[in-house]
Backbone as JSON Lines, residues from 0, in Angstrom:
{"i":0,"aa":"D","n":[50.75,-160.83,-36.48],"ca":[51.12,-160.33,-34.77],"c":[51.64,-161.13,-34.1]}
{"i":1,"aa":"G","n":[52.72,-162.36,-35.0],"ca":[53.64,-163.17,-33.88],"c":[54.64,-162.3,-33.3]}
{"i":2,"aa":"L","n":[55.02,-160.94,-33.87],"ca":[55.72,-160.11,-32.92],"c":[55.58,-159.97,-31.8]}
{"i":3,"aa":"N","n":[54.25,-159.07,-31.65],"ca":[53.87,-158.59,-30.45],"c":[53.3,-160.21,-29.37]}
{"i":4,"aa":"A","n":[53.04,-160.98,-30.29],"ca":[52.72,-162.04,-29.11],"c":[54.28,-162.84,-28.52]}
{"i":5,"aa":"L","n":[55.08,-162.41,-29.46],"ca":[56.12,-162.53,-28.93],"c":[56.9,-161.39,-27.98]}
{"i":6,"aa":"A","n":[56.64,-160.64,-27.83],"ca":[57.24,-159.42,-26.84],"c":[56.49,-159.81,-25.3]}
{"i":7,"aa":"A","n":[55.45,-160.47,-25.85],"ca":[54.08,-160.63,-24.62],"c":[54.89,-161.99,-23.77]}
{"i":8,"aa":"M","n":[56.2,-162.64,-24.02],"ca":[56.24,-163.94,-23.53],"c":[57.13,-163.19,-22.41]}
{"i":9,"aa":"R","n":[57.08,-163.84,-21.63],"ca":[57.58,-163.51,-20.25],"c":[59.63,-164.47,-21.0]}
{"i":10,"aa":"D","n":[60.57,-163.01,-21.0],"ca":[61.69,-164.05,-20.99],"c":[62.62,-165.02,-22.4]}
{"i":11,"aa":"F","n":[61.11,-164.55,-22.94],"ca":[61.21,-164.5,-24.69],"c":[62.35,-164.96,-25.14]}
{"i":12,"aa":"H","n":[63.38,-164.11,-25.06],"ca":[64.99,-164.08,-25.9],"c":[65.59,-165.03,-25.33]}
{"i":13,"aa":"R","n":[65.43,-165.86,-23.98],"ca":[65.64,-167.06,-23.85],"c":[65.37,-168.47,-24.65]}
{"i":14,"aa":"D","n":[63.69,-168.25,-25.03],"ca":[63.68,-169.2,-25.91],"c":[64.21,-169.52,-27.57]}
{"i":15,"aa":"L","n":[64.73,-167.86,-28.1],"ca":[65.14,-167.99,-29.38],"c":[65.92,-168.82,-30.02]}
{"i":16,"aa":"R","n":[66.18,-169.3,-30.33],"ca":[67.03,-170.92,-31.39],"c":[66.98,-170.56,-32.82]}
{"i":17,"aa":"G","n":[68.05,-170.96,-32.92],"ca":[68.24,-170.75,-34.31],"c":[68.58,-169.33,-35.13]}
{"i":18,"aa":"Q","n":[68.64,-169.31,-36.67],"ca":[69.12,-168.67,-37.76],"c":[67.41,-168.03,-37.68]}
{"i":19,"aa":"V","n":[67.27,-166.44,-37.48],"ca":[66.22,-166.14,-37.13],"c":[66.54,-164.98,-38.3]}
{"i":20,"aa":"I","n":[65.27,-164.48,-39.19],"ca":[65.26,-162.93,-39.45],"c":[64.34,-162.3,-38.88]}
{"i":21,"aa":"L","n":[64.58,-161.36,-37.98],"ca":[63.14,-160.92,-37.43],"c":[62.53,-159.11,-38.49]}
{"i":22,"aa":"T","n":[61.4,-159.07,-38.61],"ca":[60.61,-157.99,-39.88],"c":[59.69,-156.62,-38.82]}
{"i":23,"aa":"P","n":[60.09,-156.38,-37.35],"ca":[59.15,-155.48,-37.29],"c":[59.14,-153.98,-38.46]}
{"i":24,"aa":"H","n":[58.17,-153.54,-37.54],"ca":[57.55,-152.14,-37.94],"c":[58.34,-151.57,-36.64]}
{"i":25,"aa":"P","n":[58.19,-149.97,-36.69],"ca":[58.72,-149.65,-35.5],"c":[57.82,-149.66,-33.84]}
{"i":26,"aa":"G","n":[56.83,-149.88,-34.09],"ca":[55.92,-150.19,-32.78],"c":[55.85,-151.41,-32.31]}
{"i":27,"aa":"E","n":[56.17,-152.64,-33.61],"ca":[56.27,-154.19,-32.73],"c":[58.25,-153.73,-32.16]}
{"i":28,"aa":"H","n":[58.94,-153.25,-33.06],"ca":[60.23,-153.11,-32.7],"c":[60.46,-152.83,-30.85]}
{"i":29,"aa":"G","n":[59.91,-151.59,-31.04],"ca":[59.31,-151.07,-29.54],"c":[58.75,-151.72,-28.37]}
{"i":30,"aa":"R","n":[57.58,-152.19,-29.04],"ca":[57.45,-153.55,-27.74],"c":[58.96,-155.03,-27.51]}
{"i":31,"aa":"L","n":[58.83,-155.03,-28.73],"ca":[60.41,-156.74,-28.57],"c":[61.17,-156.07,-27.6]}
{"i":32,"aa":"A","n":[61.73,-154.64,-27.53],"ca":[62.98,-154.0,-26.87],"c":[62.76,-153.38,-25.17]}
{"i":33,"aa":"K","n":[61.36,-153.42,-25.28],"ca":[60.73,-152.93,-24.13],"c":[60.75,-153.62,-22.73]}
{"i":34,"aa":"A","n":[60.23,-155.25,-23.88],"ca":[60.51,-156.67,-22.94],"c":[61.39,-156.57,-22.96]}
{"i":35,"aa":"L","n":[62.47,-156.61,-24.1],"ca":[64.12,-156.6,-23.24],"c":[64.72,-155.47,-21.88]}
{"i":36,"aa":"G","n":[64.22,-154.55,-21.84],"ca":[64.67,-153.42,-21.74],"c":[65.85,-152.47,-22.53]}
{"i":37,"aa":"M","n":[65.08,-152.72,-23.65],"ca":[66.09,-151.22,-23.72],"c":[65.06,-150.25,-23.86]}
{"i":38,"aa":"K","n":[65.92,-149.64,-24.64],"ca":[65.48,-148.2,-24.73],"c":[65.93,-147.9,-25.91]}
{"i":39,"aa":"A","n":[65.78,-148.46,-26.89],"ca":[66.51,-147.86,-28.25],"c":[64.81,-147.19,-28.91]}
{"i":40,"aa":"D","n":[65.06,-146.65,-29.93],"ca":[63.88,-145.57,-30.36],"c":[63.79,-145.52,-31.65]}
{"i":41,"aa":"P","n":[63.49,-146.63,-31.96],"ca":[63.31,-146.96,-33.97],"c":[62.34,-145.91,-34.77]}
{"i":42,"aa":"V","n":[61.93,-144.5,-33.6],"ca":[61.39,-144.04,-34.94],"c":[62.2,-143.19,-35.41]}
{"i":43,"aa":"D","n":[62.78,-142.23,-34.4],"ca":[63.65,-141.35,-34.83],"c":[65.43,-142.1,-35.93]}
{"i":44,"aa":"Q","n":[64.85,-141.15,-37.05],"ca":[65.77,-141.02,-38.06],"c":[67.18,-140.94,-38.11]}
{"i":45,"aa":"T","n":[67.09,-140.65,-37.25],"ca":[68.66,-140.67,-36.35],"c":[69.38,-141.96,-35.43]}
{"i":46,"aa":"K","n":[68.36,-142.47,-35.18],"ca":[68.54,-143.39,-34.06],"c":[67.89,-144.96,-34.46]}
{"i":47,"aa":"R","n":[67.56,-144.68,-35.66],"ca":[66.82,-146.32,-36.16],"c":[67.59,-146.99,-36.26]}
{"i":48,"aa":"E","n":[69.21,-146.96,-37.03],"ca":[70.36,-147.74,-37.39],"c":[70.99,-148.87,-35.74]}
{"i":49,"aa":"A","n":[70.67,-147.7,-35.28],"ca":[71.64,-147.93,-33.26],"c":[70.3,-149.15,-32.76]}
{"i":50,"aa":"A","n":[68.72,-148.65,-33.1],"ca":[67.53,-149.47,-32.59],"c":[67.89,-150.49,-33.23]}
{"i":51,"aa":"A","n":[68.1,-150.7,-34.45],"ca":[67.66,-152.47,-34.92],"c":[69.0,-153.44,-34.76]}
{"i":52,"aa":"R","n":[70.09,-152.43,-34.87],"ca":[71.94,-153.18,-34.49],"c":[71.55,-153.29,-33.25]}
{"i":53,"aa":"E","n":[71.0,-152.82,-31.96],"ca":[71.14,-153.4,-31.09],"c":[70.01,-154.09,-30.84]}
{"i":54,"aa":"L","n":[68.97,-154.51,-31.3],"ca":[67.55,-155.61,-31.03],"c":[68.67,-157.03,-31.46]}
{"i":55,"aa":"A","n":[68.97,-157.17,-32.74],"ca":[69.71,-157.68,-33.48],"c":[71.08,-157.91,-32.81]}
{"i":56,"aa":"Q","n":[72.02,-157.57,-31.62],"ca":[73.03,-158.4,-31.07],"c":[72.24,-158.8,-30.13]}
{"i":57,"aa":"R","n":[71.23,-158.26,-29.18],"ca":[70.34,-159.09,-28.23],"c":[69.68,-160.19,-28.32]}
{"i":58,"aa":"L","n":[69.66,-159.88,-29.62],"ca":[68.75,-161.3,-29.88],"c":[69.47,-162.79,-30.05]}
{"i":59,"aa":"G","n":[70.69,-162.46,-31.1],"ca":[71.01,-162.89,-32.18],"c":[71.09,-163.31,-33.43]}
{"i":60,"aa":"C","n":[70.43,-162.39,-33.95],"ca":[69.35,-162.9,-35.15],"c":[69.44,-161.35,-36.06]}
{"i":61,"aa":"V","n":[69.24,-161.11,-37.68],"ca":[69.13,-160.3,-38.79],"c":[67.87,-159.53,-38.51]}
{"i":62,"aa":"V","n":[68.19,-157.99,-38.11],"ca":[66.71,-157.48,-37.55],"c":[66.17,-156.06,-38.99]}
{"i":63,"aa":"V","n":[64.95,-156.86,-39.61],"ca":[64.64,-155.75,-40.78],"c":[64.25,-155.33,-40.41]}
{"i":64,"aa":"L","n":[64.48,-153.5,-39.55],"ca":[63.7,-152.48,-38.75],"c":[62.83,-151.96,-40.35]}
{"i":65,"aa":"K","n":[61.69,-152.17,-40.04],"ca":[60.64,-151.49,-41.74],"c":[60.85,-149.88,-41.16]}
{"i":66,"aa":"G","n":[60.41,-149.33,-42.47],"ca":[60.03,-148.15,-42.52],"c":[60.9,-147.13,-43.25]}
{"i":67,"aa":"H","n":[60.48,-145.62,-43.5],"ca":[61.01,-145.24,-44.26],"c":[62.8,-145.11,-43.71]}
{"i":68,"aa":"R","n":[63.38,-146.08,-44.86],"ca":[64.78,-146.17,-45.04],"c":[64.92,-147.66,-44.05]}
{"i":69,"aa":"T","n":[64.46,-148.01,-44.62],"ca":[64.32,-149.49,-43.87],"c":[66.23,-149.9,-43.39]}
{"i":70,"aa":"V","n":[65.96,-149.89,-42.18],"ca":[67.31,-150.7,-41.67],"c":[67.79,-152.28,-41.42]}
{"i":71,"aa":"I","n":[68.8,-152.41,-41.95],"ca":[68.96,-154.47,-42.27],"c":[70.26,-154.2,-41.08]}
{"i":72,"aa":"S","n":[69.9,-155.13,-40.06],"ca":[71.51,-155.42,-39.17],"c":[71.53,-156.71,-38.23]}
{"i":73,"aa":"D","n":[72.53,-157.9,-38.53],"ca":[72.96,-158.8,-37.61],"c":[72.88,-157.82,-36.41]}
{"i":74,"aa":"G","n":[73.7,-156.74,-36.44],"ca":[73.8,-156.67,-35.2],"c":[75.9,-156.0,-35.18]}
{"i":75,"aa":"Q","n":[76.44,-156.77,-36.29],"ca":[77.62,-156.1,-36.31],"c":[77.61,-155.26,-37.63]}
{"i":76,"aa":"E","n":[76.98,-155.68,-38.87],"ca":[76.77,-154.74,-40.27],"c":[75.3,-154.39,-40.14]}
{"i":77,"aa":"S","n":[75.41,-152.7,-40.26],"ca":[73.72,-152.29,-41.34],"c":[74.01,-151.36,-42.12]}
{"i":78,"aa":"F","n":[73.01,-151.31,-42.95],"ca":[72.48,-151.18,-44.41],"c":[71.4,-150.49,-44.19]}
{"i":79,"aa":"V","n":[71.23,-149.42,-44.49],"ca":[70.3,-148.65,-45.15],"c":[69.57,-148.58,-46.14]}
{"i":80,"aa":"N","n":[68.41,-149.02,-46.5],"ca":[67.82,-149.4,-47.62],"c":[67.69,-147.69,-48.49]}
{"i":81,"aa":"E","n":[68.08,-147.94,-49.84],"ca":[67.14,-146.42,-50.82],"c":[66.05,-146.43,-51.48]}
{"i":82,"aa":"T","n":[66.0,-147.96,-51.58],"ca":[64.66,-148.0,-52.59],"c":[63.13,-148.08,-51.65]}
{"i":83,"aa":"G","n":[62.37,-147.68,-52.07],"ca":[60.67,-148.0,-51.61],"c":[60.31,-146.84,-51.71]}
{"i":84,"aa":"N","n":[59.24,-146.14,-51.28],"ca":[58.46,-145.06,-50.9],"c":[56.74,-144.95,-49.95]}
{"i":85,"aa":"V","n":[56.03,-143.84,-49.89],"ca":[55.02,-144.19,-49.03],"c":[54.25,-145.13,-49.32]}
{"i":86,"aa":"A","n":[54.18,-145.51,-50.67],"ca":[53.03,-146.11,-51.68],"c":[53.09,-148.09,-50.73]}
{"i":87,"aa":"L","n":[54.31,-147.89,-49.96],"ca":[54.32,-149.32,-49.07],"c":[53.81,-148.75,-48.11]}
{"i":88,"aa":"A","n":[53.12,-148.26,-47.58],"ca":[52.73,-147.76,-46.36],"c":[51.25,-148.24,-46.41]}
{"i":89,"aa":"S","n":[50.92,-149.11,-46.74],"ca":[49.56,-150.38,-47.26],"c":[49.37,-151.25,-46.22]}
{"i":90,"aa":"G","n":[48.5,-151.66,-46.39],"ca":[47.98,-153.56,-45.4],"c":[48.67,-154.7,-46.37]}
{"i":91,"aa":"G","n":[49.17,-155.06,-45.88],"ca":[49.41,-156.2,-46.56],"c":[51.42,-156.54,-46.68]}
{"i":92,"aa":"T","n":[52.09,-155.2,-47.69],"ca":[52.92,-155.54,-47.78],"c":[54.67,-155.33,-47.33]}
{"i":93,"aa":"G","n":[54.25,-155.65,-45.64],"ca":[55.22,-156.41,-44.62],"c":[54.99,-157.92,-44.92]}
{"i":94,"aa":"D","n":[53.48,-158.35,-45.58],"ca":[53.67,-159.96,-45.6],"c":[54.2,-160.3,-46.88]}
{"i":95,"aa":"V","n":[54.64,-159.36,-47.86],"ca":[55.42,-159.57,-49.22],"c":[56.09,-159.57,-48.83]}
{"i":96,"aa":"L","n":[56.82,-159.03,-48.47],"ca":[58.21,-158.55,-48.41],"c":[59.14,-159.65,-46.88]}
{"i":97,"aa":"T","n":[58.02,-160.1,-46.47],"ca":[58.48,-161.5,-45.49],"c":[58.09,-162.37,-46.44]}
{"i":98,"aa":"G","n":[57.82,-162.74,-47.72],"ca":[57.59,-163.87,-48.47],"c":[58.85,-163.88,-49.69]}
{"i":99,"aa":"V","n":[59.81,-162.83,-49.58],"ca":[60.25,-162.89,-50.54],"c":[61.67,-162.78,-49.7]}
{"i":100,"aa":"I","n":[61.7,-162.67,-48.43],"ca":[63.25,-162.86,-46.94],"c":[62.78,-164.58,-47.49]}
{"i":101,"aa":"A","n":[61.48,-165.11,-47.49],"ca":[61.54,-166.27,-47.25],"c":[61.86,-166.93,-48.7]}
{"i":102,"aa":"G","n":[61.64,-166.73,-49.49],"ca":[62.53,-167.45,-50.64],"c":[63.52,-166.96,-50.93]}
{"i":103,"aa":"F","n":[64.21,-165.7,-50.0],"ca":[65.6,-166.18,-50.49],"c":[66.12,-166.54,-50.53]}
{"i":104,"aa":"V","n":[65.93,-166.71,-49.34],"ca":[66.69,-167.68,-47.69],"c":[66.27,-169.27,-48.54]}
{"i":105,"aa":"A","n":[65.63,-169.59,-48.81],"ca":[64.66,-171.12,-49.36],"c":[65.71,-171.35,-50.69]}
{"i":106,"aa":"Q","n":[65.97,-170.27,-50.99],"ca":[67.0,-170.68,-52.37],"c":[68.61,-170.39,-52.21]}
{"i":107,"aa":"F","n":[68.69,-169.44,-51.39],"ca":[70.54,-169.55,-51.47],"c":[70.74,-169.76,-50.48]}
{"i":108,"aa":"F","n":[70.13,-169.79,-48.92],"ca":[71.4,-169.77,-47.68],"c":[70.77,-171.6,-47.69]}
{"i":109,"aa":"R","n":[71.87,-172.06,-47.04],"ca":[72.44,-173.19,-47.57],"c":[73.71,-173.7,-46.1]}
{"i":110,"aa":"G","n":[73.31,-172.49,-44.91],"ca":[74.67,-173.33,-43.67],"c":[75.91,-172.67,-44.03]}
{"i":111,"aa":"A","n":[77.08,-173.33,-44.28],"ca":[77.86,-173.45,-44.22],"c":[78.3,-172.57,-45.56]}
{"i":112,"aa":"Q","n":[77.48,-173.74,-46.8],"ca":[76.95,-173.72,-48.06],"c":[76.6,-172.55,-48.68]}
{"i":113,"aa":"S","n":[76.72,-171.32,-48.15],"ca":[75.84,-170.59,-48.28],"c":[75.87,-169.76,-49.64]}
{"i":114,"aa":"K","n":[75.17,-169.19,-50.27],"ca":[75.61,-168.52,-51.45],"c":[75.15,-166.53,-50.87]}
{"i":115,"aa":"L","n":[74.25,-166.83,-50.33],"ca":[74.44,-166.13,-49.63],"c":[74.08,-166.09,-47.91]}
{"i":116,"aa":"S","n":[74.4,-165.08,-47.27],"ca":[73.9,-164.93,-45.83],"c":[72.97,-164.28,-45.43]}
{"i":117,"aa":"L","n":[72.05,-164.66,-43.83],"ca":[70.83,-164.32,-43.3],"c":[70.54,-162.28,-43.94]}
{"i":118,"aa":"L","n":[71.87,-162.45,-43.52],"ca":[71.92,-160.83,-43.23],"c":[71.72,-160.34,-45.42]}
{"i":119,"aa":"E","n":[72.34,-161.19,-46.03],"ca":[72.61,-160.89,-47.12],"c":[70.98,-161.12,-48.21]}
{"i":120,"aa":"C","n":[69.9,-162.01,-47.72],"ca":[69.48,-162.37,-48.19],"c":[68.16,-161.38,-47.76]}
{"i":121,"aa":"A","n":[68.73,-161.12,-46.59],"ca":[67.34,-160.04,-45.64],"c":[67.55,-158.64,-46.92]}
{"i":122,"aa":"R","n":[69.01,-158.27,-46.91],"ca":[69.44,-156.74,-47.38],"c":[68.58,-156.92,-49.26]}
{"i":123,"aa":"L","n":[69.07,-157.99,-50.05],"ca":[68.42,-158.01,-51.45],"c":[66.98,-158.42,-51.27]}
{"i":124,"aa":"A","n":[66.21,-158.78,-50.01],"ca":[64.7,-159.08,-49.99],"c":[63.98,-157.58,-50.91]}
{"i":125,"aa":"V","n":[65.3,-156.78,-49.35],"ca":[63.91,-155.39,-48.96],"c":[64.5,-154.36,-49.96]}
{"i":126,"aa":"C","n":[65.74,-154.74,-50.72],"ca":[66.03,-153.79,-51.96],"c":[64.72,-154.08,-53.56]}
{"i":127,"aa":"V","n":[64.87,-155.18,-53.0],"ca":[63.77,-155.67,-54.62],"c":[62.3,-155.6,-54.14]}
{"i":128,"aa":"H","n":[62.12,-155.69,-53.17],"ca":[60.29,-155.1,-52.58],"c":[60.35,-153.7,-52.16]}
{"i":129,"aa":"G","n":[61.33,-152.59,-52.44],"ca":[61.47,-151.3,-52.67],"c":[61.5,-151.25,-53.66]}
{"i":130,"aa":"L","n":[62.29,-151.71,-54.54],"ca":[61.98,-151.25,-56.3],"c":[60.9,-151.65,-56.86]}
{"i":131,"aa":"A","n":[60.58,-152.67,-56.45],"ca":[58.74,-152.94,-57.31],"c":[58.01,-152.41,-56.75]}
{"i":132,"aa":"A","n":[57.73,-150.98,-55.59],"ca":[57.06,-150.6,-55.15],"c":[57.56,-148.78,-55.59]}
{"i":133,"aa":"D","n":[58.95,-148.15,-56.28],"ca":[59.19,-147.92,-56.73],"c":[59.32,-147.79,-57.82]}
{"i":134,"aa":"H","n":[58.82,-148.96,-59.05],"ca":[58.75,-148.7,-60.2],"c":[56.89,-149.1,-60.37]}
{"i":135,"aa":"W","n":[56.51,-149.29,-59.57],"ca":[54.59,-149.42,-58.98],"c":[54.63,-147.47,-59.57]}
{"i":136,"aa":"A","n":[54.73,-146.86,-58.5],"ca":[55.01,-145.69,-57.95],"c":[55.27,-144.83,-58.86]}
{"i":137,"aa":"Q","n":[56.2,-145.5,-60.21],"ca":[56.3,-144.66,-61.57],"c":[55.05,-144.56,-62.67]}
{"i":138,"aa":"R","n":[55.05,-145.86,-62.33],"ca":[54.05,-145.35,-62.86],"c":[51.7,-145.28,-62.44]}
{"i":139,"aa":"H","n":[52.04,-145.27,-61.04],"ca":[50.95,-145.17,-61.15],"c":[50.9,-144.04,-59.74]}
{"i":140,"aa":"G","n":[51.37,-143.35,-59.7],"ca":[51.6,-141.76,-58.05],"c":[52.09,-142.9,-56.31]}
{"i":141,"aa":"N","n":[51.96,-142.06,-55.85],"ca":[52.24,-143.06,-54.58],"c":[51.11,-143.07,-52.97]}
{"i":142,"aa":"A","n":[50.16,-143.87,-53.76],"ca":[49.24,-144.05,-53.52],"c":[48.01,-145.01,-53.91]}
{"i":143,"aa":"G","n":[47.53,-145.72,-53.04],"ca":[46.75,-146.62,-53.93],"c":[47.41,-148.31,-54.18]}
{"i":144,"aa":"M","n":[48.56,-148.49,-53.99],"ca":[48.99,-149.32,-54.38],"c":[49.04,-150.53,-53.47]}
{"i":145,"aa":"L","n":[48.12,-151.84,-54.37],"ca":[48.25,-152.87,-52.79],"c":[48.99,-153.79,-52.86]}
{"i":146,"aa":"A","n":[48.95,-154.69,-51.43],"ca":[49.72,-155.7,-51.38],"c":[49.94,-156.29,-52.56]}
{"i":147,"aa":"T","n":[49.06,-157.15,-53.35],"ca":[48.44,-157.7,-54.66],"c":[49.32,-156.95,-56.51]}
{"i":148,"aa":"D","n":[49.31,-155.94,-55.6],"ca":[50.06,-154.8,-57.12],"c":[51.56,-155.1,-56.65]}
{"i":149,"aa":"L","n":[52.23,-154.8,-55.45],"ca":[53.73,-155.15,-55.17],"c":[54.06,-156.09,-55.54]}
{"i":150,"aa":"L","n":[53.22,-157.35,-55.5],"ca":[53.79,-158.97,-55.32],"c":[53.83,-159.35,-56.8]}
{"i":151,"aa":"A","n":[53.22,-158.49,-57.69],"ca":[52.91,-158.36,-59.04],"c":[54.26,-158.15,-59.41]}
{"i":152,"aa":"G","n":[54.57,-156.81,-59.17],"ca":[56.46,-156.28,-59.36],"c":[57.4,-156.83,-58.99]}
{"i":153,"aa":"I","n":[57.18,-157.96,-58.02],"ca":[58.85,-158.64,-57.54],"c":[59.18,-159.32,-58.84]}
{"i":154,"aa":"P","n":[58.96,-159.67,-59.9],"ca":[59.67,-160.58,-61.03],"c":[60.47,-159.62,-61.74]}
{"i":155,"aa":"D","n":[59.37,-158.4,-61.82],"ca":[60.55,-156.96,-62.52],"c":[61.55,-156.58,-62.31]}
{"i":156,"aa":"A","n":[61.24,-156.44,-61.21],"ca":[62.17,-155.62,-60.23],"c":[63.45,-156.74,-59.89]}
{"i":157,"aa":"M","n":[62.89,-158.07,-59.74],"ca":[64.59,-159.64,-59.82],"c":[65.72,-158.82,-60.63]}
{"i":158,"aa":"K","n":[64.11,-159.08,-62.34],"ca":[65.32,-158.86,-63.57],"c":[66.4,-157.41,-63.59]}
{"i":159,"aa":"H","n":[65.71,-156.62,-63.04],"ca":[66.59,-155.12,-63.23],"c":[67.87,-155.4,-61.83]}
{"i":160,"aa":"V","n":[67.93,-155.85,-60.76],"ca":[68.51,-156.2,-59.71],"c":[69.33,-157.18,-60.94]}
{"i":161,"aa":"R","n":[68.64,-158.17,-61.39],"ca":[69.93,-158.79,-61.81],"c":[70.68,-158.44,-63.02]}
{"i":162,"aa":"G","n":[69.98,-157.01,-63.87],"ca":[70.87,-156.87,-64.88],"c":[71.44,-155.54,-64.5]}
């Protein structure tokens, strides 16, 4: 609920410091955008990329707008992820995504000497997260995946990406 608490804070954008990756779902994005006086539409598939880019520009951060065809943007560049499926619409899968992003940032981001930028860390994490869900769905169908099932599939998804 951190993003909802952030959106409820007056002038929160003035206190946002440092390099940040935000991972809102459309409802959280809508609340953040409203608090900033933005009219972006994070739900309409034709407007999601612009909505993520605008929020990233306004806050000076990387935004991962979760949902079907997750959008990753730093306000300059934007990418639409092609991996993932409806099985990800399950409690806790967003927390797994945040953990994968944090893990990649910890491993690959070191400021000026970084192997990957924050945008690249987020983009890779979203791809691996979705790929793990795709592999799970191939074996079990598109319903019933638990966050722990997804988490267990991350190493194989990483191996697939490396290969």
